[in-house]
C-alpha cells in the first residue's frame, strides 16, 4: 500500500505512513473477515465521522469490557478458521498449476541472491542473477 502513495524519490514515506497504517488497520481483510484493529481490540475503529454523527448505542460500563473481551475472542477464533480455509484454497490453486522441476548438472538456472543496499528500496533491486551453470 505504501508504494502506491510514496513519491518517486521515496522521501515522503514517513509522512504518509500513519495514514496508510490507519487505512490498513481499519480495512476488513478478505482472509480473516475482520479488520486488524477489530481482532486486537474487539471493536471497530472510531473515526472522526463517528464522533460527529449521532448514533444509538447503549454502553453500560459494567458489561462493556466483558463484551469487548468476548467479541475479540470470538473474532480471533473465527479469523483462525477463515485463515485455514484461505490456506486450503491457496494450496489447491498452487497444486493445480505446479509442475515438478528436475535439474541436471549443466542446466542453466537463475540464482536468487538477496541484495541489501543502504539507501535504496529493496523492492526495486534485482533479486535473480543469471543464467548460471
Coordinates of C-alpha atoms in Angstrom, one line a residue:
X1 CA 0.0 0.0 0.0
X2 CA 2.8 2.4 0.9
X3 CA 4.4 2.2 -2.5
X4 CA 1.2 3.5 -4.1
X5 CA 1.5 6.8 -2.3
X6 CA 5.2 7.4 -1.9
X7 CA 6.8 9.9 -4.2
X8 CA 9.4 8.9 -6.8
X9 CA 12.4 9.8 -4.6
X10 CA 10.9 7.8 -1.7
X11 CA 11.3 10.8 0.6
X12 CA 7.7 11.3 1.9
X13 CA 7.0 7.7 3.1
X14 CA 7.3 8.8 6.8
X15 CA 4.7 11.5 6.5
X16 CA 2.1 9.2 4.8
X17 CA 2.9 6.1 6.9
X18 CA 0.3 6.9 9.7
X19 CA -2.5 7.4 7.1
X20 CA -1.7 4.2 5.3
X21 CA -1.4 2.3 8.6
X22 CA -4.8 3.6 9.7
X23 CA -6.3 2.6 6.4
X24 CA -4.8 -0.9 6.6
X25 CA -5.8 -1.5 10.2
X26 CA -9.4 -0.3 9.7
X27 CA -10.0 -2.3 6.4
X28 CA -11.7 -5.7 6.5
X29 CA -9.3 -8.4 5.3
X30 CA -10.5 -11.0 2.9
X31 CA -8.6 -13.8 4.6
X32 CA -9.8 -13.2 8.2
X33 CA -13.1 -11.4 7.5
X34 CA -12.2 -8.8 10.1
X35 CA -10.1 -5.7 10.3
X36 CA -6.8 -6.0 12.2
X37 CA -8.0 -3.3 14.6
X38 CA -11.1 -5.4 15.4
X39 CA -9.1 -8.5 16.0
X40 CA -6.9 -6.7 18.5
X41 CA -9.4 -4.5 20.3
X42 CA -12.8 -6.3 19.8
X43 CA -14.4 -3.3 18.3
X44 CA -14.3 -1.2 15.2
X45 CA -12.2 2.0 14.9
X46 CA -13.9 5.2 16.0
X47 CA -13.3 7.7 13.2
X48 CA -13.8 11.5 13.4
X49 CA -17.0 11.0 11.4
X50 CA -18.3 8.5 14.1
X51 CA -17.8 11.2 16.7
X52 CA -19.5 13.9 14.7
X53 CA -22.6 12.0 13.6
X54 CA -25.1 10.8 16.2
X55 CA -25.6 7.1 16.7
X56 CA -27.6 5.0 19.0
X57 CA -25.5 3.0 21.5
X58 CA -26.2 1.9 25.0
X59 CA -23.0 1.2 26.7
X60 CA -23.2 0.0 30.3
X61 CA -19.7 0.3 31.8
X62 CA -20.0 -3.0 33.7
X63 CA -20.9 -5.0 30.6
X64 CA -18.7 -3.1 28.1
X65 CA -15.4 -4.6 29.0
X66 CA -16.7 -8.2 29.1
X67 CA -18.5 -7.7 25.8
X68 CA -15.2 -6.4 24.3
X69 CA -13.3 -9.5 25.5
X70 CA -16.0 -11.9 24.3
X71 CA -16.3 -10.3 20.9
X72 CA -12.5 -10.1 20.4
X73 CA -12.0 -13.8 21.3
X74 CA -14.9 -14.9 19.1
X75 CA -13.5 -12.8 16.2
X76 CA -10.0 -14.3 16.7
X77 CA -11.4 -17.9 16.7
X78 CA -13.4 -17.2 13.6
X79 CA -10.4 -15.5 11.9
X80 CA -8.3 -18.6 12.5
X81 CA -11.0 -20.7 10.7
X82 CA -11.1 -18.2 7.8
X83 CA -7.3 -18.4 7.6
X84 CA -7.3 -22.2 7.5
X85 CA -9.9 -22.1 4.7
X86 CA -7.9 -19.5 2.7
X87 CA -4.7 -21.6 3.1
X88 CA -6.6 -24.7 1.8
X89 CA -7.8 -22.7 -1.2
X90 CA -4.3 -21.3 -1.9
X91 CA -2.8 -24.8 -1.6
X92 CA -5.3 -26.2 -4.1
X93 CA -4.7 -23.4 -6.6
X94 CA -0.9 -23.9 -6.2
X95 CA -1.2 -27.7 -6.7
X96 CA -3.3 -27.2 -9.8
X97 CA -0.6 -25.1 -11.5
X98 CA 2.6 -26.6 -10.0
X99 CA 4.8 -28.7 -12.2
X100 CA 7.8 -30.6 -10.7
X101 CA 11.2 -29.5 -11.9
X102 CA 14.2 -31.7 -12.1
X103 CA 17.6 -30.0 -12.5
X104 CA 20.6 -31.8 -14.1
X105 CA 24.3 -30.9 -13.8
X106 CA 25.0 -28.3 -16.5
X107 CA 21.5 -26.9 -16.7
X108 CA 21.2 -23.1 -16.8
X109 CA 19.3 -21.6 -13.9
X110 CA 18.6 -18.2 -12.3
X111 CA 20.2 -17.7 -8.9
X112 CA 18.3 -16.0 -6.1
X113 CA 20.6 -13.6 -4.4
X114 CA 19.1 -11.2 -1.8
X115 CA 20.9 -7.9 -2.0
X116 CA 20.7 -5.1 0.5
X117 CA 21.9 -1.7 -0.4
X118 CA 21.8 1.1 2.2
X119 CA 19.6 4.0 1.0
X120 CA 17.8 2.0 -1.7
X121 CA 14.4 0.3 -1.7
X122 CA 14.9 -3.4 -1.6
X123 CA 11.8 -3.9 -3.7
X124 CA 13.4 -2.2 -6.6
X125 CA 16.6 -4.2 -6.6
X126 CA 17.3 -7.2 -8.8
X127 CA 16.9 -10.4 -6.9
X128 CA 17.8 -13.0 -9.5
X129 CA 21.1 -13.2 -11.4
X130 CA 22.0 -15.5 -14.3
X131 CA 21.6 -17.6 -16.1
X132 CA 24.3 -19.6 -14.3
X133 CA 25.5 -23.1 -14.6

